[in-house]
Amino acid sequence: MCEAQEINAEHKDLIHDVAYDYYGRRMATCSSDHYVKVWDQNSEGKWILTSSWKAHSGSVWKVTWAHPEFGQVLATSSFDRTAAVWEEIVGELPGPGERGTRHWVRRTNLVDSRTSVTDVKFGPKSQGLQLATCSAEGTIRIYEAPDVMNLSQWTLQHEIQCKLPCSCLTWNPSLNRLHPQMIAVGSDDPNPTNGGKVFVYEYNENSRRWIKLETISSLVDPVHDIAFSPNLGRSYHVLAVGTKDVKILNLTPVDDEQSAQSGVTKLDIETIAQFEDHNSLVWRVCWNLNGNVLCSTGDDGSVRMFKMNAINSWKPVAVLKGDSAQLSHAQYNSISITNGSTSIPFSQTARYIKLGSISQSRETPWH
Amino acid sequence: MESQVKTFLIPNDLCKRAGVAGTWASLENVAVFAYEKRNISQKDEPSHFASNDPSSVFLLRQDVILFHPILRKLVNESNGVFLSVQNVATNKNSDTKFELFKISRQYRSIIRACLENLQDEHTKSHENDEKSMLQNYITIFYSIECIWHLCEILFMDTMQGNFVLSQLLEWVNFHFPEYERNAANMLAENEIGLEEKPEYWDTVLGALLQGRIKLVRSLLKRHSSSDSSAFVLIEQALKSMPTFNGSCGSSLNEFNMQRRHWIMDVQSKIDAKMFSTEKHLDLIMRLTVGEEKAWIEVQDKCDVWYAYLAGWLFFTEPTVKSFELGRFAKRAMTKLRMNEHLRQLDKILLAAMEFDVFQVIKEIQHMYDNGWFVSHLTDLLYHCDRLSDLEKEVSDFSAEKLRESFVIDYGCTLMSHKSLWQVGLTYLDCCPNDGLRVIELILPRIHMETEAKAQKIVREAKNRELTQVVQSVCKVQGMLSMRRGRLGNALSWALKSQDGSFTSFLADKFLKNYLKLGKFDSPDILDDLGSGMLLSDRLIFLGKYYEFHKLYQNGDYKEASTLLISLLASKIIPKYFWYVLLIESIPLLESDELLFSSNATFTIMRCLEEKQTEPELKDKIDILRLALARNLSRALTYEAQNIS
C-alpha cells in the first residue's frame, strides 16, 4: 500500500532540510555537519550521490532549489550568518574537472546578516531571480540577480526590519499576475506579549517598497514554519502555519475604497483549520503540488498529513513514524542494496521496503 | 466521527529515537528523515545523534496498483469509456439515461475482462508473492464489480415500476454462477439418478434460492424416483407457480391473488404431509411458501447474505420495490445475525440498498484501487443526476465539486506515471473548475527524459493555450542544451521560449565561438532564424552578421558590402565585435570592383575614428586607413565621372 526507498544520506549528523528539485528527480540535503549533498535519481529509480561539499562553517539550516529555468541552482542558509547561492557547472575541459563531470560552485556569499540566517527561499520565477532570506536579528532581505545568466552578481534590493527574530519565510506563489508579490514571515519569539508572530508583506509598485500588510494577531505563540499553498487561480491565499499546532489560514484581499485609494491590499484573515494532532509544537509544514494535502512535522516525532475534501474541509489522513522494529533478513538485504554510496553497486535498480501500516479505524480489511 | 487515519512505520532506529520530519518530493511522494529541531540560540555543536552511523532519507511512495502492466488495459479502456460519458453528458437528449446505463455496462465488462485476465495470470503464476498479489487484485476488482453492478441496478437502470427483484436475482446469479454451472453439467450427462452425485441437492437448493424454477424442475425430473407421487406433485406445484414479470402481462393485483391461491394450495399439501417422504422435497415446498423455519434451515447454505436476501424476497415479496430493499436487507441481516460482523463490502452493498449514495461513495474511496472506482462511478452517478439530491440534504455539498475532486485526484495519480500522464491529462481536462489550473501546475513538472517528451509536453500545453508553460518548458530545455554544450539546440529552444535575454546570451556565445574558431556552430539554425531573430538586438545582429558572412563566402561582395554598411550604421554591434567588422571591410575596400560609395566609405571612417582605441585594431589600423583612403579616392573619381 505504501513503500519506502532508503537513501543513505551519509551525513555525520542529523539532516536539517531535504529539498527536491522542480521535477522531484534531484535531492539536496543539508546538515549540522556543515555539508550539502546532492543526489540524482537514475533511470532505474535509484538515487546516486553526485556531489557533496562543505558549504558553510556552521549548521546548514535550509536548502532550496531555484526554478530550472535559471539552471541548476541551490541556495543555502546557515548558522554561520551567511546565505549562499550555488550553481552546478558541467566540466568542459579535460583535467581535474573532466568533461561531463559536474561540480557546484559558490556563486555568491550573502554576508549582510549579523546573526544566523534562518530561512532562504527563491521568489516566484515570473519576477526574475529573487532570493529572500530572514535572520535571527529580525531582518528580511530580498536579493536579486539582475542578469539571470550571471549568478555571481546579486544586489541587495530591500531590507525589511521585522522587530522580532525571524524563523521562517514563504513567498506567495500566486499565478495571478494581478496579485502583487507577497511574503509571509514567522517569528519564534517566545514572548506572547510581543503580539502576533506572523507578518505579511507586499511589494508596492508605486513606492517600490515592501509594505507590511498585516501582523496576524491571533498567532502569538512562536511560529516555526510557514508556507503559502500553491494557488489554483483562487482569489484568496492559503497559508499553513506551524506553531503550537497546525493552522491553515485564508487570506482574502478585500476590495474596498480605502485599499483602492492607497494601493495597499487589505486582507481579511480567517482560520479555516486547526489541528492539535501532534499534541506538541509543530516544526515544519509543507504543501503538495496542487495544495490539497498538507504535511506537518511535530515535536511528537511524527509526520502527519491532512487532506482537503470536496466540501473544503480538512481531515487528517495519515501519520508517519519511526519504528525500531527489526527488519527481516530479506528486507535488510534489499536496503543495503539501495545505499547510494556502496562502493560496488550491486544493482542499478531501486529496491523498496513495504511499510507496515496500522489502520486505526478499520479492523475489517478488504481481503 | 469515524476516523480514516492510517499510520505508517518507518523501520529505522534513528527515526525512532530522534523523530521524523517530512517534505514533499514530487506529486505523489513524500520524503521522511530523522529530525530534531535545533534551536538557533543554542551553541552550534554536533547533536547527540551525531555519529558515523549515517542518517537516511526515506522516500515514500504509494503502491499504485494501476501502474502494474496487467492493469494497463483497464486504465486505458476505462479512459475511453470515461470520455464517452463526457460526450454523452454534453449532448443531452431523451436517450441520455439509457446511453449512460449502457456505458455503465461497458465499464463492467472492462472490469470483468480484467478479472478474467487476472484469473488467467493467477493460474499461470508459480511464484508465491506474485500469486498473492494477483489474488489481492482479484479480490479488489471482484468487489468493485459486485458493487458497481448493484449500483447500476439501483441507480441507473430504468426499471418499470421500480420492481427490482429480477435484476437482483440476475446480480446474485452473476456472482454465484456455480449452481447453474453444476446443474448444466449434470443435465448434460443425460442420466437418470442424479441424486447419486454428492452435490445434487445443494445444486437443487442453490438453483431454487436464485429463483431458477425451471432449472429446479429439470433437476428433479432426473431423480430416479421422479415418478413417485411426491415428485409428481412438486412438479405440478412448481409448474403452476405464478411468476411476476414486472414489465408485462398480469397486473399487480391479479398476480397477488394468483399467488395467494397458489400458496394456500401448496400449504395444504404440506400440511397433509404429502412431501414428507422426501425431506428435501418437503424443504423445497416449505421454502416456496416462505415458511420461517424452513428459511432458517437454509441460512447456512447461502454463500452471502445478499444471495439469501434475493431468494427470500423471490418467494415472500416478489413485488418488492427498489426503495423497500434497504428495509428487507436489514431484516435479512438480523435473521442471519450478522449485524455485528459486517465486512466492508457488506456495508457498501447495504448502503446502496438503502439508497445512501453518499455513504457508498464515502466507503469506496478507501478501496485499494487508487481511486479508479470512486472516480469513475462518481462521475457516472453525477451525470445520471444521482447526486443532486444530496445537495439539498447536506449543507455546503456540491455534487459537481465532489465529482471533480475525485476525477482530479485520479488524473493526478496518472500524471505521476511516466507513460500514463497523457491519459491523466484527459481526466483533468474534464474538470471545469480547477482542471486547467492543476494542469498548469503539474504539466511543466513532468520529468522530461528526452527531447521528444519535452516536445510532447509543449504540444499538450499549446493545445490548452498554456503559453507560460510552453515558454517555461522551452526555456528549461534551452538551459539544459546549453549546459550540454549544444548551442544550436539551445538556441532553437530559446526561440520557442520567446525569452529575449536568453537568446541574447546565446547569440553572444555564438559570436564569441565564431571569434575563437572562425566558423559558426549549427549554421542550419542560423539559416532558418527568419523573423525569430526579432526577439533581441543581439540575435538580430547574429542573424545579419551570419548573412554577411555567407554572402562574403559566396563571393557576393556587392551585397555583402551593402549589408556591412547597414550593420555599421546600426546601433546593435556588440562592443567585442566592432573590430571584426572593421577588419573584414579591408578586403572589400581593396577589391578590384568598387564596392563602397564615398558615403559608405565615410561611414566606415566615422566608425573607425570612434573605435580606433580598440586594442584588437592596433596593428591593422594603418592598413585600414590606407584602404579607406584608396577606396575613397576611387569612389570619388567614379562618382565625379558619373555625375555628368
Tab-separated table of N, CA, C and O in Angstrom, chain B residues 51-147:
chain	number	residue	atom	x	y	z
B	51	SER	N	27.048	10.919	14.585
B	51	SER	CA	27.823	9.686	14.666
B	51	SER	C	28.304	9.331	13.282
B	51	SER	O	27.954	9.990	12.305
B	52	ASN	N	29.068	8.278	13.215
B	52	ASN	CA	29.469	7.810	11.892
B	52	ASN	C	28.420	6.874	11.312
B	52	ASN	O	28.562	6.371	10.217
B	53	ASP	N	27.409	6.648	12.113
B	53	ASP	CA	26.289	5.846	11.678
B	53	ASP	C	25.366	6.785	10.912
B	53	ASP	O	24.616	7.532	11.516
B	54	PRO	N	25.475	6.805	9.621
B	54	PRO	CA	24.839	7.915	8.916
B	54	PRO	C	23.321	7.826	8.896
B	54	PRO	O	22.749	6.740	9.005
B	55	SER	N	22.719	8.976	8.758
B	55	SER	CA	21.261	9.008	8.735
B	55	SER	C	20.760	8.823	7.302
B	55	SER	O	21.485	9.053	6.340
B	56	SER	N	19.519	8.439	7.193
B	56	SER	CA	18.958	8.118	5.887
B	56	SER	C	17.751	8.979	5.583
B	56	SER	O	17.108	9.499	6.480
B	57	VAL	N	17.480	9.091	4.307
B	57	VAL	CA	16.239	9.709	3.869
B	57	VAL	C	15.378	8.583	3.304
B	57	VAL	O	15.862	7.762	2.537
B	58	PHE	N	14.135	8.547	3.708
B	58	PHE	CA	13.234	7.521	3.184
B	58	PHE	C	12.253	8.174	2.236
B	58	PHE	O	11.527	9.094	2.610
B	59	LEU	N	12.277	7.699	1.024
B	59	LEU	CA	11.371	8.253	0.034
B	59	LEU	C	10.158	7.326	-0.057
B	59	LEU	O	10.283	6.179	-0.466
B	60	LEU	N	9.025	7.850	0.370
B	60	LEU	CA	7.821	7.020	0.424
B	60	LEU	C	6.991	7.204	-0.831
B	60	LEU	O	6.780	8.340	-1.275
B	61	ARG	N	6.543	6.117	-1.354
B	61	ARG	CA	5.620	6.269	-2.473
B	61	ARG	C	4.455	5.341	-2.268
B	61	ARG	O	4.575	4.290	-1.635
B	62	GLN	N	3.348	5.749	-2.809
B	62	GLN	CA	2.176	4.915	-2.722
B	62	GLN	C	2.340	3.779	-3.701
B	62	GLN	O	2.879	3.955	-4.785
B	63	ASP	N	1.901	2.629	-3.292
B	63	ASP	CA	1.960	1.488	-4.170
B	63	ASP	C	0.738	1.597	-5.084
B	63	ASP	O	-0.367	1.276	-4.684
B	64	VAL	N	0.939	2.086	-6.291
B	64	VAL	CA	-0.199	2.315	-7.175
B	64	VAL	C	-0.416	1.065	-8.031
B	64	VAL	O	0.348	0.797	-8.952
B	65	ILE	N	-1.443	0.303	-7.700
B	65	ILE	CA	-1.620	-0.967	-8.405
B	65	ILE	C	-1.975	-0.717	-9.868
B	65	ILE	O	-1.694	-1.546	-10.722
B	66	LEU	N	-2.546	0.455	-10.142
B	66	LEU	CA	-2.933	0.745	-11.525
B	66	LEU	C	-1.732	0.806	-12.454
B	66	LEU	O	-1.879	0.725	-13.657
B	67	PHE	N	-0.536	0.996	-11.883
B	67	PHE	CA	0.647	1.085	-12.718
B	67	PHE	C	1.180	-0.294	-13.088
B	67	PHE	O	2.111	-0.408	-13.864
B	68	HIS	N	0.608	-1.328	-12.484
B	68	HIS	CA	1.042	-2.670	-12.838
B	68	HIS	C	0.610	-2.952	-14.276
B	68	HIS	O	-0.531	-2.693	-14.645
B	69	PRO	N	1.530	-3.488	-15.082
B	69	PRO	CA	1.205	-3.687	-16.505
B	69	PRO	C	-0.078	-4.477	-16.730
B	69	PRO	O	-0.800	-4.246	-17.694
B	70	ILE	N	-0.387	-5.373	-15.788
B	70	ILE	CA	-1.558	-6.220	-16.001
B	70	ILE	C	-2.853	-5.386	-15.955
B	70	ILE	O	-3.880	-5.782	-16.500
B	71	LEU	N	-2.791	-4.222	-15.322
B	71	LEU	CA	-3.991	-3.389	-15.231
B	71	LEU	C	-3.987	-2.253	-16.266
B	71	LEU	O	-4.887	-1.423	-16.291
B	72	ARG	N	-2.973	-2.244	-17.114
B	72	ARG	CA	-2.846	-1.167	-18.091
B	72	ARG	C	-4.055	-1.092	-19.018
B	72	ARG	O	-4.561	-0.035	-19.350
B	73	LYS	N	-4.539	-2.293	-19.385
B	73	LYS	CA	-5.684	-2.342	-20.288
B	73	LYS	C	-6.916	-1.715	-19.623
B	73	LYS	O	-7.646	-0.953	-20.251
B	74	LEU	N	-7.086	-2.035	-18.351
B	74	LEU	CA	-8.211	-1.466	-17.603
B	74	LEU	C	-8.118	0.057	-17.604
B	74	LEU	O	-9.099	0.759	-17.862
B	75	VAL	N	-6.919	0.575	-17.324
B	75	VAL	CA	-6.731	2.020	-17.256
B	75	VAL	C	-7.053	2.666	-18.603
B	75	VAL	O	-7.798	3.645	-18.679
B	76	ASN	N	-6.520	2.085	-19.666
B	76	ASN	CA	-6.709	2.706	-20.981
B	76	ASN	C	-8.141	2.569	-21.493
B	76	ASN	O	-8.712	3.515	-22.010
B	77	GLU	N	-8.712	1.385	-21.332
B	77	GLU	CA	-10.067	1.194	-21.846
B	77	GLU	C	-11.079	2.009	-21.057
B	77	GLU	O	-11.996	2.603	-21.630
B	78	SER	N	-10.899	2.069	-19.736
B	78	SER	CA	-11.862	2.843	-18.955
B	78	SER	C	-11.723	4.332	-19.280
B	78	SER	O	-12.687	5.080	-19.195
B	79	ASN	N	-10.536	4.739	-19.690
B	79	ASN	CA	-10.356	6.123	-20.112
B	79	ASN	C	-11.245	6.431	-21.317
B	79	ASN	O	-11.914	7.465	-21.371
B	80	GLY	N	-11.265	5.502	-22.264
B	80	GLY	CA	-12.110	5.688	-23.443
B	80	GLY	C	-13.581	5.814	-23.057
B	80	GLY	O	-14.296	6.695	-23.550
B	81	VAL	N	-14.007	4.940	-22.149
B	81	VAL	CA	-15.410	4.976	-21.728
B	81	VAL	C	-15.701	6.275	-20.977
B	81	VAL	O	-16.728	6.914	-21.194
B	82	PHE	N	-14.757	6.654	-20.118
B	82	PHE	CA	-14.921	7.906	-19.374
B	82	PHE	C	-15.149	9.078	-20.336
B	82	PHE	O	-16.043	9.900	-20.136
B	83	LEU	N	-14.364	9.109	-21.399
B	83	LEU	CA	-14.504	10.215	-22.342
B	83	LEU	C	-15.846	10.159	-23.064
B	83	LEU	O	-16.454	11.196	-23.350
B	84	SER	N	-16.332	8.934	-23.315
B	84	SER	CA	-17.634	8.888	-23.976
B	84	SER	C	-18.752	9.310	-23.019
B	84	SER	O	-19.765	9.848	-23.442
B	85	VAL	N	-18.546	9.080	-21.700
B	85	VAL	CA	-19.528	9.600	-20.727
B	85	VAL	C	-19.620	11.125	-20.866
B	85	VAL	O	-20.711	11.696	-20.934
B	86	GLN	N	-18.459	11.769	-20.927
B	86	GLN	CA	-18.450	13.235	-21.006
B	86	GLN	C	-19.158	13.697	-22.281
B	86	GLN	O	-19.873	14.684	-22.292
B	87	ASN	N	-18.921	12.925	-23.329
B	87	ASN	CA	-19.536	13.219	-24.600
B	87	ASN	C	-21.060	13.146	-24.534
B	87	ASN	O	-21.771	14.063	-24.942
B	88	VAL	N	-21.528	12.023	-23.979
B	88	VAL	CA	-22.971	11.834	-23.836
B	88	VAL	C	-23.554	12.944	-22.965
B	88	VAL	O	-24.611	13.503	-23.265
B	89	ALA	N	-22.840	13.282	-21.894
B	89	ALA	CA	-23.368	14.262	-20.947
B	89	ALA	C	-23.445	15.665	-21.548
B	89	ALA	O	-24.304	16.454	-21.164
B	90	THR	N	-22.538	15.970	-22.465
B	90	THR	CA	-22.590	17.323	-23.035
B	90	THR	C	-23.634	17.428	-24.148
B	90	THR	O	-24.097	18.516	-24.453
B	91	ASN	N	-24.001	16.283	-24.748
B	91	ASN	CA	-25.040	16.325	-25.783
B	91	ASN	C	-26.292	15.630	-25.267
B	91	ASN	O	-26.698	14.595	-25.776
B	92	LYS	N	-26.878	16.199	-24.242
B	92	LYS	CA	-28.014	15.537	-23.588
B	92	LYS	C	-29.221	15.474	-24.512
B	92	LYS	O	-29.534	16.432	-25.220
B	93	ASN	N	-29.889	14.318	-24.518
B	93	ASN	CA	-31.179	14.214	-25.199
B	93	ASN	C	-32.021	13.178	-24.457
B	93	ASN	O	-31.644	12.738	-23.373
B	94	SER	N	-33.113	12.786	-25.055
B	94	SER	CA	-34.039	11.901	-24.331
B	94	SER	C	-33.428	10.517	-24.084
B	94	SER	O	-33.841	9.813	-23.174
B	95	ASP	N	-32.445	10.164	-24.875
B	95	ASP	CA	-31.841	8.841	-24.724
B	95	ASP	C	-30.707	8.811	-23.722
B	95	ASP	O	-30.154	7.750	-23.433
B	96	THR	N	-30.333	9.980	-23.211
B	96	THR	CA	-29.133	10.064	-22.381
B	96	THR	C	-29.128	9.029	-21.266
B	96	THR	O	-28.137	8.343	-21.041
B	97	LYS	N	-30.268	8.910	-20.587
B	97	LYS	CA	-30.339	7.984	-19.455
B	97	LYS	C	-29.977	6.571	-19.886
B	97	LYS	O	-29.195	5.887	-19.226
B	98	PHE	N	-30.553	6.175	-20.981
B	98	PHE	CA	-30.308	4.828	-21.474
B	98	PHE	C	-28.857	4.677	-21.938
B	98	PHE	O	-28.213	3.657	-21.680
B	99	GLU	N	-28.355	5.730	-22.587
B	99	GLU	CA	-26.957	5.720	-23.031
B	99	GLU	C	-26.013	5.500	-21.844
B	99	GLU	O	-25.080	4.706	-21.908
B	100	LEU	N	-26.276	6.231	-20.762
B	100	LEU	CA	-25.406	6.131	-19.598
B	100	LEU	C	-25.506	4.749	-18.966
B	100	LEU	O	-24.523	4.204	-18.474
B	101	PHE	N	-26.726	4.179	-19.008
B	101	PHE	CA	-26.902	2.824	-18.495
B	101	PHE	C	-26.049	1.851	-19.312
B	101	PHE	O	-25.350	0.983	-18.772
B	102	LYS	N	-26.059	2.033	-20.617
B	102	LYS	CA	-25.233	1.169	-21.468
B	102	LYS	C	-23.747	1.345	-21.159
B	102	LYS	O	-22.981	0.391	-21.145
B	103	ILE	N	-23.388	2.604	-20.884
B	103	ILE	CA	-21.983	2.887	-20.571
B	103	ILE	C	-21.561	2.195	-19.280
B	103	ILE	O	-20.468	1.648	-19.176
B	104	SER	N	-22.486	2.204	-18.321
B	104	SER	CA	-22.187	1.515	-17.073
B	104	SER	C	-21.843	0.046	-17.348
B	104	SER	O	-20.921	-0.520	-16.764
B	105	ARG	N	-22.615	-0.569	-18.266
B	105	ARG	CA	-22.330	-1.976	-18.592
B	105	ARG	C	-20.976	-2.106	-19.278
B	105	ARG	O	-20.284	-3.099	-19.082
B	106	GLN	N	-20.608	-1.094	-20.076
B	106	GLN	CA	-19.280	-1.147	-20.700
B	106	GLN	C	-18.185	-1.147	-19.643
B	106	GLN	O	-17.229	-1.909	-19.725
B	107	TYR	N	-18.368	-0.265	-18.659
B	107	TYR	CA	-17.380	-0.233	-17.570
B	107	TYR	C	-17.269	-1.614	-16.944
B	107	TYR	O	-16.183	-2.126	-16.702
B	108	ARG	N	-18.434	-2.216	-16.694
B	108	ARG	CA	-18.397	-3.504	-16.001
B	108	ARG	C	-17.765	-4.573	-16.857
B	108	ARG	O	-17.086	-5.456	-16.359
B	109	SER	N	-18.001	-4.485	-18.163
B	109	SER	CA	-17.398	-5.524	-18.975
B	109	SER	C	-15.875	-5.350	-19.017
B	109	SER	O	-15.143	-6.329	-19.116
B	110	ILE	N	-15.418	-4.113	-18.864
B	110	ILE	CA	-13.965	-3.893	-18.765
B	110	ILE	C	-13.424	-4.528	-17.479
B	110	ILE	O	-12.391	-5.193	-17.478
B	111	ILE	N	-14.179	-4.342	-16.388
B	111	ILE	CA	-13.732	-4.948	-15.122
B	111	ILE	C	-13.710	-6.461	-15.236
B	111	ILE	O	-12.780	-7.124	-14.794
B	112	ARG	N	-14.753	-6.996	-15.886
B	112	ARG	CA	-14.832	-8.461	-15.992
B	112	ARG	C	-13.689	-8.998	-16.848
B	112	ARG	O	-13.079	-10.013	-16.512
B	113	ALA	N	-13.392	-8.284	-17.927
B	113	ALA	CA	-12.286	-8.718	-18.777
B	113	ALA	C	-10.987	-8.685	-17.972
B	113	ALA	O	-10.155	-9.594	-18.051
B	114	CYS	N	-10.861	-7.644	-17.157
B	114	CYS	CA	-9.671	-7.505	-16.324
B	114	CYS	C	-9.594	-8.648	-15.320
B	114	CYS	O	-8.539	-9.248	-15.107
B	115	LEU	N	-10.744	-8.982	-14.724
B	115	LEU	CA	-10.776	-10.086	-13.760
B	115	LEU	C	-10.379	-11.398	-14.416
B	115	LEU	O	-9.619	-12.192	-13.854
B	116	GLU	N	-10.900	-11.627	-15.616
B	116	GLU	CA	-10.554	-12.861	-16.326
B	116	GLU	C	-9.055	-12.952	-16.553
B	116	GLU	O	-8.429	-13.982	-16.323
B	117	ASN	N	-8.529	-11.827	-16.988
B	117	ASN	CA	-7.105	-11.724	-17.228
B	117	ASN	C	-6.300	-12.039	-15.967
B	117	ASN	O	-5.325	-12.792	-15.975
B	118	LEU	N	-6.766	-11.459	-14.854
B	118	LEU	CA	-6.096	-11.684	-13.575
B	118	LEU	C	-6.178	-13.153	-13.174
B	118	LEU	O	-5.209	-13.743	-12.704
B	119	GLN	N	-7.363	-13.737	-13.401
B	119	GLN	CA	-7.535	-15.158	-13.066
B	119	GLN	C	-6.549	-16.005	-13.853
B	119	GLN	O	-5.892	-16.892	-13.302
B	120	ASP	N	-6.456	-15.732	-15.164
B	120	ASP	CA	-5.534	-16.485	-16.015
B	120	ASP	C	-4.109	-16.402	-15.488
B	120	ASP	O	-3.424	-17.411	-15.335
B	121	GLU	N	-3.706	-15.156	-15.208
B	121	GLU	CA	-2.336	-14.951	-14.729
B	121	GLU	C	-2.125	-15.656	-13.400
B	121	GLU	O	-1.068	-16.214	-13.142
B	122	HIS	N	-3.155	-15.615	-12.578
B	122	HIS	CA	-3.076	-16.245	-11.268
B	122	HIS	C	-2.864	-17.744	-11.417
B	122	HIS	O	-2.052	-18.340	-10.716
B	123	THR	N	-3.589	-18.344	-12.346
B	123	THR	CA	-3.436	-19.789	-12.567
B	123	THR	C	-2.047	-20.098	-13.113
B	123	THR	O	-1.422	-21.088	-12.735
B	124	LYS	N	-1.590	-19.230	-14.006
B	124	LYS	CA	-0.285	-19.466	-14.632
B	124	LYS	C	0.873	-19.277	-13.670
B	124	LYS	O	1.894	-19.933	-13.773
B	125	SER	N	0.684	-18.343	-12.739
B	125	SER	CA	1.812	-17.925	-11.906
B	125	SER	C	2.245	-19.035	-10.949
B	125	SER	O	1.421	-19.775	-10.401
B	126	HIS	N	3.557	-19.121	-10.757
B	126	HIS	CA	4.064	-20.125	-9.816
B	126	HIS	C	4.775	-19.479	-8.646
B	126	HIS	O	5.184	-20.146	-7.717
B	127	GLU	N	4.902	-18.171	-8.710
B	127	GLU	CA	5.639	-17.502	-7.650
B	127	GLU	C	4.654	-17.074	-6.568
B	127	GLU	O	3.613	-16.488	-6.861
B	128	ASN	N	5.005	-17.356	-5.334
B	128	ASN	CA	4.052	-17.105	-4.253
B	128	ASN	C	3.684	-15.637	-4.101
B	128	ASN	O	2.522	-15.296	-3.945
B	129	ASP	N	4.707	-14.790	-4.146
B	129	ASP	CA	4.455	-13.354	-3.985
B	129	ASP	C	3.513	-12.843	-5.062
B	129	ASP	O	2.569	-12.109	-4.794
B	130	GLU	N	3.833	-13.267	-6.288
B	130	GLU	CA	3.028	-12.790	-7.401
B	130	GLU	C	1.602	-13.318	-7.285
B	130	GLU	O	0.634	-12.614	-7.523
B	131	LYS	N	1.508	-14.589	-6.883
B	131	LYS	CA	0.188	-15.207	-6.763
B	131	LYS	C	-0.664	-14.448	-5.750
B	131	LYS	O	-1.828	-14.151	-6.003
B	132	SER	N	-0.059	-14.120	-4.617
B	132	SER	CA	-0.870	-13.459	-3.585
B	132	SER	C	-1.205	-12.030	-4.012
B	132	SER	O	-2.275	-11.519	-3.705
B	133	MET	N	-0.281	-11.420	-4.759
B	133	MET	CA	-0.580	-10.087	-5.268
B	133	MET	C	-1.769	-10.146	-6.240
B	133	MET	O	-2.712	-9.363	-6.146
B	134	LEU	N	-1.704	-11.118	-7.147
B	134	LEU	CA	-2.791	-11.255	-8.117
B	134	LEU	C	-4.104	-11.566	-7.404
B	134	LEU	O	-5.163	-11.044	-7.752
B	135	GLN	N	-4.008	-12.406	-6.366
B	135	GLN	CA	-5.215	-12.740	-5.604
B	135	GLN	C	-5.802	-11.467	-4.975
B	135	GLN	O	-7.019	-11.273	-4.963
B	136	ASN	N	-4.909	-10.604	-4.478
B	136	ASN	CA	-5.346	-9.321	-3.938
B	136	ASN	C	-6.107	-8.506	-4.976
B	136	ASN	O	-7.173	-7.971	-4.692
B	137	TYR	N	-5.516	-8.413	-6.142
B	137	TYR	CA	-6.144	-7.637	-7.210
B	137	TYR	C	-7.513	-8.234	-7.550
B	137	TYR	O	-8.480	-7.507	-7.769
B	138	ILE	N	-7.555	-9.556	-7.605
B	138	ILE	CA	-8.820	-10.210	-7.937
B	138	ILE	C	-9.882	-9.835	-6.904
B	138	ILE	O	-11.008	-9.469	-7.245
B	139	THR	N	-9.477	-9.901	-5.620
B	139	THR	CA	-10.435	-9.563	-4.563
B	139	THR	C	-10.936	-8.123	-4.734
B	139	THR	O	-12.128	-7.853	-4.636
B	140	ILE	N	-10.000	-7.222	-5.005
B	140	ILE	CA	-10.381	-5.816	-5.136
B	140	ILE	C	-11.368	-5.629	-6.295
B	140	ILE	O	-12.437	-5.046	-6.135
B	141	PHE	N	-11.007	-6.162	-7.447
B	141	PHE	CA	-11.846	-5.900	-8.611
B	141	PHE	C	-13.127	-6.723	-8.606
B	141	PHE	O	-14.135	-6.318	-9.176
B	142	TYR	N	-13.080	-7.855	-7.923
B	142	TYR	CA	-14.318	-8.606	-7.755
B	142	TYR	C	-15.305	-7.759	-6.946
B	142	TYR	O	-16.470	-7.606	-7.316
B	143	SER	N	-14.831	-7.195	-5.837
B	143	SER	CA	-15.705	-6.352	-5.010
B	143	SER	C	-16.221	-5.176	-5.817
B	143	SER	O	-17.391	-4.807	-5.726
B	144	ILE	N	-15.328	-4.576	-6.595
B	144	ILE	CA	-15.729	-3.418	-7.376
B	144	ILE	C	-16.856	-3.791	-8.342
B	144	ILE	O	-17.867	-3.101	-8.441
B	145	GLU	N	-16.679	-4.923	-9.020
B	145	GLU	CA	-17.694	-5.331	-9.992
B	145	GLU	C	-19.022	-5.553	-9.287
B	145	GLU	O	-20.082	-5.152	-9.751
B	146	CYS	N	-18.948	-6.217	-8.145
B	146	CYS	CA	-20.148	-6.561	-7.385
B	146	CYS	C	-20.902	-5.286	-6.977
B	146	CYS	O	-22.115	-5.178	-7.156
B	147	ILE	N	-20.171	-4.310	-6.455
B	147	ILE	CA	-20.806	-3.062	-6.019
B	147	ILE	C	-21.344	-2.295	-7.226
B	147	ILE	O	-22.461	-1.776	-7.219
